PDB file of C-alpha atoms in Angstrom:
ATOM      1  CA  MET A 161     181.674  91.822  59.663  1.00 71.00           C
ATOM      2  CA  GLU A 162     183.022  89.308  62.149  1.00 78.00           C
ATOM      3  CA  ALA A 163     183.430  85.886  60.566  1.00 81.00           C
ATOM      4  CA  ASP A 164     184.794  82.470  61.481  1.00 81.00           C
ATOM      5  CA  SER A 165     187.335  80.365  59.612  1.00 84.00           C
ATOM      6  CA  ARG A 166     184.615  78.329  57.872  1.00 85.00           C
ATOM      7  CA  PHE A 167     183.087  81.421  56.271  1.00 86.00           C
ATOM      8  CA  SER A 168     186.555  82.738  55.437  1.00 87.00           C
ATOM      9  CA  GLU A 169     187.302  79.519  53.574  1.00 88.00           C
ATOM     10  CA  LEU A 170     183.930  79.562  51.806  1.00 86.00           C
ATOM     11  CA  VAL A 171     184.371  83.059  50.362  1.00 87.00           C
ATOM     12  CA  GLN A 172     188.170  82.666  50.078  1.00 88.00           C
ATOM     13  CA  ARG A 173     188.979  85.835  51.976  1.00 87.00           C
ATOM     14  CA  ASP A 174     191.163  86.388  55.014  1.00 87.00           C
ATOM     15  CA  ILE A 175     189.293  86.749  58.314  1.00 86.00           C
ATOM     16  CA  LEU A 176     190.949  90.100  59.023  1.00 87.00           C
ATOM     17  CA  ASP A 177     190.067  91.377  55.550  1.00 84.00           C
ATOM     18  CA  LEU A 178     186.419  90.380  56.093  1.00 85.00           C
ATOM     19  CA  ARG A 179     186.183  92.994  58.856  1.00 85.00           C
ATOM     20  CA  LYS A 180     186.337  95.635  56.123  1.00 86.00           C
ATOM     21  CA  PHE A 181     183.180  94.316  54.445  1.00 85.00           C
ATOM     22  CA  GLY A 182     179.481  94.233  55.140  1.00 80.00           C
ATOM     23  CA  ILE A 183     177.394  91.239  54.091  1.00 75.00           C
ATOM     24  CA  LEU A 184     175.831  93.092  51.186  1.00 85.00           C
ATOM     25  CA  GLU A 185     179.228  94.123  49.836  1.00 88.00           C
ATOM     26  CA  LEU A 186     180.045  90.456  49.179  1.00 89.00           C
ATOM     27  CA  THR A 187     176.611  89.660  47.769  1.00 90.00           C
ATOM     28  CA  HIS A 188     176.231  89.154  44.017  1.00 90.00           C
ATOM     29  CA  LYS A 189     174.608  92.162  42.357  1.00 89.00           C
ATOM     30  CA  GLU A 190     171.645  90.124  41.096  1.00 85.00           C
ATOM     31  CA  ASP A 191     170.825  89.084  44.680  1.00 86.00           C
ATOM     32  CA  LEU A 192     171.157  92.532  46.255  1.00 88.00           C
ATOM     33  CA  ALA A 193     167.515  93.611  45.879  1.00 87.00           C
ATOM     34  CA  PRO A 194     165.867  90.619  47.625  1.00 83.00           C
ATOM     35  CA  ASN A 195     168.617  90.474  50.249  1.00 85.00           C
ATOM     36  CA  THR A 196     168.224  94.173  51.021  1.00 88.00           C
ATOM     37  CA  ALA A 197     164.444  93.804  51.291  1.00 85.00           C
ATOM     38  CA  HIS A 198     164.848  90.962  53.798  1.00 84.00           C
ATOM     39  CA  ILE A 199     167.366  92.932  55.864  1.00 85.00           C
ATOM     40  CA  ASN A 200     165.119  95.994  55.927  1.00 86.00           C
ATOM     41  CA  ASN A 201     162.214  93.838  57.112  1.00 83.00           C
ATOM     42  CA  LEU A 202     164.430  92.312  59.800  1.00 84.00           C
ATOM     43  CA  ARG A 203     165.588  95.755  60.885  1.00 84.00           C
ATOM     44  CA  ASP A 204     162.080  97.245  60.993  1.00 86.00           C
ATOM     45  CA  HIS A 205     160.043  94.266  62.223  1.00 81.00           C
ATOM     46  CA  GLY A 206     162.542  91.831  63.725  1.00 80.00           C
ATOM     47  CA  GLU A 207     161.494  89.026  61.365  1.00 79.00           C
ATOM     48  CA  PRO A 208     164.284  86.445  60.776  1.00 81.00           C
ATOM     49  CA  PHE A 209     164.733  85.168  57.242  1.00 81.00           C
ATOM     50  CA  VAL A 210     166.416  82.544  55.098  1.00 80.00           C
ATOM     51  CA  ILE A 211     167.777  83.375  51.679  1.00 81.00           C
ATOM     52  CA  VAL A 212     169.586  81.387  49.004  1.00 82.00           C
ATOM     53  CA  LYS A 213     172.044  83.694  47.281  1.00 85.00           C
ATOM     54  CA  ARG A 214     175.529  84.135  45.857  1.00 88.00           C
ATOM     55  CA  TYR A 215     178.671  85.546  47.420  1.00 90.00           C
ATOM     56  CA  VAL A 216     181.474  86.903  45.253  1.00 90.00           C
ATOM     57  CA  ARG A 217     184.899  85.567  46.140  1.00 90.00           C
ATOM     58  CA  ALA A 218     188.158  87.470  45.955  1.00 86.00           C
ATOM     59  CA  ASP A 219     188.895  85.995  42.499  1.00 89.00           C
ATOM     60  CA  ASP A 220     185.399  87.038  41.265  1.00 88.00           C
ATOM     61  CA  SER A 221     184.106  83.458  41.245  1.00 91.00           C
ATOM     62  CA  ILE A 222     180.801  82.879  43.028  1.00 89.00           C
ATOM     63  CA  CYS A 223     179.576  80.486  45.672  1.00 88.00           C
ATOM     64  CA  TRP A 224     175.937  79.665  46.393  1.00 88.00           C
ATOM     65  CA  VAL A 225     174.863  79.708  50.043  1.00 87.00           C
ATOM     66  CA  ARG A 226     171.800  79.496  52.227  1.00 83.00           C
ATOM     67  CA  ASN A 227     171.798  82.227  54.887  1.00 82.00           C
ATOM     68  CA  HIS A 228     169.730  82.085  58.079  1.00 82.00           C
ATOM     69  CA  VAL A 229     169.705  85.635  59.445  1.00 85.00           C
ATOM     70  CA  SER A 230     168.353  87.024  62.711  1.00 83.00           C
ATOM     71  CA  ARG A 231     169.134  89.830  65.121  1.00 80.00           C
ATOM     72  CA  ILE A 232     169.858  89.994  68.837  1.00 77.00           C
ATOM     73  CA  SER A 233     170.525  92.707  71.385  1.00 74.00           C
ATOM     74  CA  ASN A 234     174.170  93.721  71.781  1.00 73.00           C
ATOM     75  CA  GLY A 235     173.606  94.360  75.490  1.00 74.00           C
ATOM     76  CA  VAL A 236     174.067  98.122  75.266  1.00 77.00           C
ATOM     77  CA  GLY A 237     170.782  99.143  73.709  1.00 73.00           C
ATOM     78  CA  GLY A 238     171.582  98.255  70.119  1.00 76.00           C
ATOM     79  CA  MET A 239     171.093  95.307  67.792  1.00 76.00           C
ATOM     80  CA  VAL A 240     173.488  93.083  65.891  1.00 80.00           C
ATOM     81  CA  TYR A 241     172.758  90.706  63.027  1.00 80.00           C
ATOM     82  CA  LEU A 242     173.659  87.038  63.291  1.00 81.00           C
ATOM     83  CA  ALA A 243     173.905  84.788  60.251  1.00 82.00           C
ATOM     84  CA  THR A 244     174.591  81.108  59.766  1.00 83.00           C
ATOM     85  CA  VAL A 245     175.821  80.182  56.305  1.00 86.00           C
ATOM     86  CA  GLU A 246     175.825  76.834  54.529  1.00 84.00           C
ATOM     87  CA  ALA A 247     177.096  76.111  51.042  1.00 84.00           C
ATOM     88  CA  VAL A 248     174.468  74.818  48.602  1.00 79.00           C
ATOM     89  CA  ASP A 249     174.414  73.731  44.977  1.00 73.00           C
ATOM     90  CA  ALA A 250     173.493  76.312  42.356  1.00 67.00           C
ATOM     91  CA  PRO A 251     169.777  76.213  41.472  1.00 65.00           C
ATOM     92  CA  LEU A 252     168.991  74.594  38.149  1.00 55.00           C
ATOM     93  CA  ASP A 253     166.632  76.008  35.535  1.00 56.00           C
ATOM     94  CA  GLY A 254     164.381  73.025  36.252  1.00 57.00           C
ATOM     95  CA  ASP A 255     164.141  74.124  39.885  1.00 70.00           C
ATOM     96  CA  ARG A 256     162.870  77.544  38.793  1.00 76.00           C
ATOM     97  CA  ALA A 257     160.274  75.910  36.542  1.00 82.00           C
ATOM     98  CA  LEU A 258     159.045  73.786  39.453  1.00 85.00           C
ATOM     99  CA  LEU A 259     158.868  76.881  41.654  1.00 85.00           C
ATOM    100  CA  ASP A 260     156.703  78.620  39.045  1.00 87.00           C
ATOM    101  CA  LEU A 261     154.437  75.566  38.872  1.00 88.00           C
ATOM    102  CA  ALA A 262     154.182  75.271  42.669  1.00 90.00           C
ATOM    103  CA  THR A 263     153.301  78.967  42.891  1.00 89.00           C
ATOM    104  CA  ARG A 264     150.509  78.459  40.361  1.00 88.00           C
ATOM    105  CA  VAL A 265     149.224  75.477  42.337  1.00 88.00           C
ATOM    106  CA  LEU A 266     148.995  77.591  45.487  1.00 86.00           C
ATOM    107  CA  LYS A 267     147.215  80.401  43.650  1.00 86.00           C
ATOM    108  CA  TRP A 268     144.697  77.904  42.273  1.00 84.00           C
ATOM    109  CA  ARG A 269     144.121  76.552  45.792  1.00 83.00           C
ATOM    110  CA  ASP A 270     143.482  80.098  47.050  1.00 82.00           C
ATOM    111  CA  VAL A 271     141.012  80.807  44.239  1.00 82.00           C
ATOM    112  CA  ARG A 272     139.195  77.526  44.797  1.00 78.00           C
ATOM    113  CA  CYS A 273     138.929  78.032  48.560  1.00 76.00           C
ATOM    114  CA  GLY A 274     137.746  81.598  47.995  1.00 76.00           C
ATOM    115  CA  ARG A 275     135.022  80.455  45.619  1.00 78.00           C
ATOM    116  CA  PHE A 276     133.779  77.343  47.375  1.00 77.00           C
ATOM    117  CA  GLY A 277     135.157  77.506  50.902  1.00 72.00           C
ATOM    118  CA  ALA A 278     137.953  75.385  52.356  1.00 68.00           C
ATOM    119  CA  GLU A 279     135.451  73.109  54.070  1.00 68.00           C
ATOM    120  CA  ILE A 280     134.339  71.729  50.675  1.00 71.00           C
ATOM    121  CA  PHE A 281     137.743  71.236  49.021  1.00 72.00           C
ATOM    122  CA  SER A 282     140.298  70.547  51.729  1.00 76.00           C
ATOM    123  CA  GLU A 283     143.792  69.130  51.165  1.00 86.00           C
ATOM    124  CA  PRO A 284     145.680  70.538  54.166  1.00 89.00           C
ATOM    125  CA  ALA A 285     148.685  68.210  54.052  1.00 92.00           C
ATOM    126  CA  SER A 286     149.285  68.801  50.339  1.00 91.00           C
ATOM    127  CA  ASP A 287     148.776  72.549  50.698  1.00 91.00           C
ATOM    128  CA  MET A 288     151.297  72.756  53.530  1.00 93.00           C
ATOM    129  CA  LEU A 289     153.895  70.709  51.654  1.00 94.00           C
ATOM    130  CA  VAL A 290     153.642  72.819  48.510  1.00 93.00           C
ATOM    131  CA  ASP A 291     153.723  76.033  50.553  1.00 92.00           C
ATOM    132  CA  LEU A 292     156.859  74.815  52.360  1.00 93.00           C
ATOM    133  CA  PHE A 293     158.460  74.005  48.993  1.00 91.00           C
ATOM    134  CA  VAL A 294     157.729  77.488  47.653  1.00 89.00           C
ATOM    135  CA  SER A 295     158.912  79.156  50.852  1.00 86.00           C
ATOM    136  CA  GLU A 296     162.139  77.158  50.842  1.00 83.00           C
ATOM    137  CA  GLN A 297     162.840  78.033  47.205  1.00 80.00           C
ATOM    138  CA  LYS A 298     162.227  81.719  47.943  1.00 76.00           C
ATOM    139  CA  GLY A 299     164.362  81.653  51.072  1.00 72.00           C
ATOM    140  CA  ARG A 300     161.545  82.221  53.566  1.00 77.00           C
ATOM    141  CA  GLU A 301     161.319  80.594  56.967  1.00 80.00           C
ATOM    142  CA  VAL A 302     157.928  79.152  57.898  1.00 87.00           C
ATOM    143  CA  CYS A 303     156.811  79.134  61.508  1.00 87.00           C
ATOM    144  CA  VAL A 304     154.131  76.751  62.765  1.00 91.00           C
ATOM    145  CA  SER A 305     151.358  79.356  62.647  1.00 90.00           C
ATOM    146  CA  SER A 306     152.220  80.261  59.031  1.00 89.00           C
ATOM    147  CA  ALA A 307     152.185  76.597  58.027  1.00 91.00           C
ATOM    148  CA  CYS A 308     148.751  76.256  59.601  1.00 91.00           C
ATOM    149  CA  LEU A 309     147.448  79.269  57.658  1.00 88.00           C
ATOM    150  CA  ALA A 310     148.643  77.701  54.409  1.00 89.00           C
ATOM    151  CA  SER A 311     146.497  74.628  55.073  1.00 88.00           C
ATOM    152  CA  HIS A 312     143.162  76.514  54.776  1.00 85.00           C
ATOM    153  CA  VAL A 313     141.748  74.560  57.729  1.00 88.00           C
ATOM    154  CA  PRO A 314     141.253  75.362  61.445  1.00 89.00           C
ATOM    155  CA  PRO A 315     144.460  75.405  63.543  1.00 91.00           C
ATOM    156  CA  THR A 316     143.642  72.208  65.438  1.00 93.00           C
ATOM    157  CA  THR A 317     143.120  70.345  62.154  1.00 92.00           C
ATOM    158  CA  ALA A 318     146.260  71.845  60.662  1.00 93.00           C
ATOM    159  CA  LEU A 319     148.354  70.848  63.683  1.00 94.00           C
ATOM    160  CA  ARG A 320     147.047  67.296  63.406  1.00 95.00           C
ATOM    161  CA  HIS A 321     148.162  67.149  59.785  1.00 95.00           C
ATOM    162  CA  LEU A 322     151.541  68.675  60.673  1.00 95.00           C
ATOM    163  CA  SER A 323     152.035  65.870  63.195  1.00 95.00           C
ATOM    164  CA  LEU A 324     151.089  63.301  60.561  1.00 95.00           C
ATOM    165  CA  LEU A 325     153.558  64.773  58.050  1.00 95.00           C
ATOM    166  CA  GLU A 326     156.227  64.723  60.738  1.00 95.00           C
ATOM    167  CA  GLU A 327     155.488  61.083  61.559  1.00 95.00           C
ATOM    168  CA  LYS A 328     155.841  60.247  57.865  1.00 94.00           C
ATOM    169  CA  GLY A 329     159.249  61.932  57.808  1.00 94.00           C
ATOM    170  CA  LEU A 330     158.184  64.618  55.323  1.00 94.00           C
ATOM    171  CA  ILE A 331     158.665  67.655  57.563  1.00 94.00           C
ATOM    172  CA  ALA A 332     160.595  68.575  60.690  1.00 93.00           C
ATOM    173  CA  ARG A 333     159.795  71.081  63.393  1.00 92.00           C
ATOM    174  CA  VAL A 334     162.987  72.655  64.686  1.00 87.00           C
ATOM    175  CA  PRO A 335     163.697  75.467  67.159  1.00 83.00           C
ATOM    176  CA  ASP A 336     164.746  78.764  65.637  1.00 75.00           C
ATOM    177  CA  PRO A 337     168.499  78.925  66.405  1.00 67.00           C
ATOM    178  CA  PHE A 338     168.166  82.618  67.268  1.00 64.00           C
ATOM    179  CA  ASP A 339     164.832  82.540  69.124  1.00 70.00           C
ATOM    180  CA  ARG A 340     164.128  79.359  71.085  1.00 72.00           C
ATOM    181  CA  ARG A 341     160.538  80.487  71.657  1.00 76.00           C
ATOM    182  CA  ARG A 342     159.884  80.115  67.941  1.00 80.00           C
ATOM    183  CA  THR A 343     159.536  76.839  66.028  1.00 87.00           C
ATOM    184  CA  VAL A 344     160.295  76.610  62.320  1.00 88.00           C
ATOM    185  CA  VAL A 345     158.775  74.029  59.977  1.00 92.00           C
ATOM    186  CA  GLU A 346     161.056  72.622  57.282  1.00 91.00           C
ATOM    187  CA  LEU A 347     160.833  70.014  54.549  1.00 91.00           C
ATOM    188  CA  THR A 348     163.044  67.004  55.138  1.00 91.00           C
ATOM    189  CA  GLY A 349     165.018  65.514  52.276  1.00 88.00           C
ATOM    190  CA  GLN A 350     162.259  62.945  51.845  1.00 91.00           C
ATOM    191  CA  GLY A 351     159.596  65.654  51.904  1.00 91.00           C
ATOM    192  CA  ARG A 352     161.437  67.756  49.339  1.00 89.00           C
ATOM    193  CA  ALA A 353     161.840  64.743  47.054  1.00 89.00           C
ATOM    194  CA  THR A 354     158.155  63.862  47.434  1.00 91.00           C
ATOM    195  CA  VAL A 355     156.947  67.362  46.533  1.00 91.00           C
ATOM    196  CA  THR A 356     159.433  67.572  43.655  1.00 90.00           C
ATOM    197  CA  ALA A 357     158.204  64.253  42.226  1.00 90.00           C
ATOM    198  CA  MET A 358     154.582  65.389  42.522  1.00 88.00           C
ATOM    199  CA  LEU A 359     155.303  68.679  40.750  1.00 89.00           C
ATOM    200  CA  GLN A 360     157.266  66.907  38.022  1.00 87.00           C
ATOM    201  CA  THR A 361     154.211  64.696  37.408  1.00 87.00           C
ATOM    202  CA  PHE A 362     152.063  67.834  37.070  1.00 82.00           C
ATOM    203  CA  GLN A 363     154.692  69.313  34.778  1.00 80.00           C
ATOM    204  CA  ARG A 364     154.671  66.304  32.463  1.00 79.00           C
ATOM    205  CA  SER A 365     150.866  66.333  32.303  1.00 76.00           C
ATOM    206  CA  GLU A 366     150.920  70.041  31.336  1.00 67.00           C
ATOM    207  CA  GLY A 367     153.251  69.221  28.460  1.00 62.00           C
ATOM    208  CA  ARG A 368     150.850  66.749  26.860  1.00 47.00           C
TER     209      ARG A 368
END
């Protein structure tokens, strides 16, 4: 791989030595399966992805990172992978519990909409926020169209609620760094804190 000095410092390996490695060779063994699945999907379908994972340093210590990975043409008929890497804190057990709860909430929403129809029970803003939380925790990017699908309402209604969430500072719409034609929807810090607080309230009520 070709890496810059920032990545070299993060994984504590010399830039020249990094040329001997592929990304997966530095990936922690417990993260290999999901990382490989994402890369295969990128290779076969061109779908960029985000993943939170661990790299193994030269001294066998680990560092947690969030990778944004895409692919571009190399100009001679082939493709190359591009990745941006940022250091993140290690997930806590409490984070995993909240992810499980958020996943259950989404499944319940799907069952309810399937039984009664989204037009009867409609909470598009909440549905989109929880879906963004789950996607972020699982390392998936969410484009605008995917966020709209998660809302269970018509696209025009979903876009209106996306704009409202953006005005409230709960989400941000940002250009994909590798494909400027594509817009990604992300939770802001305020949005993440809001969803986390809501899920923690649910969690406490389940424990009663």
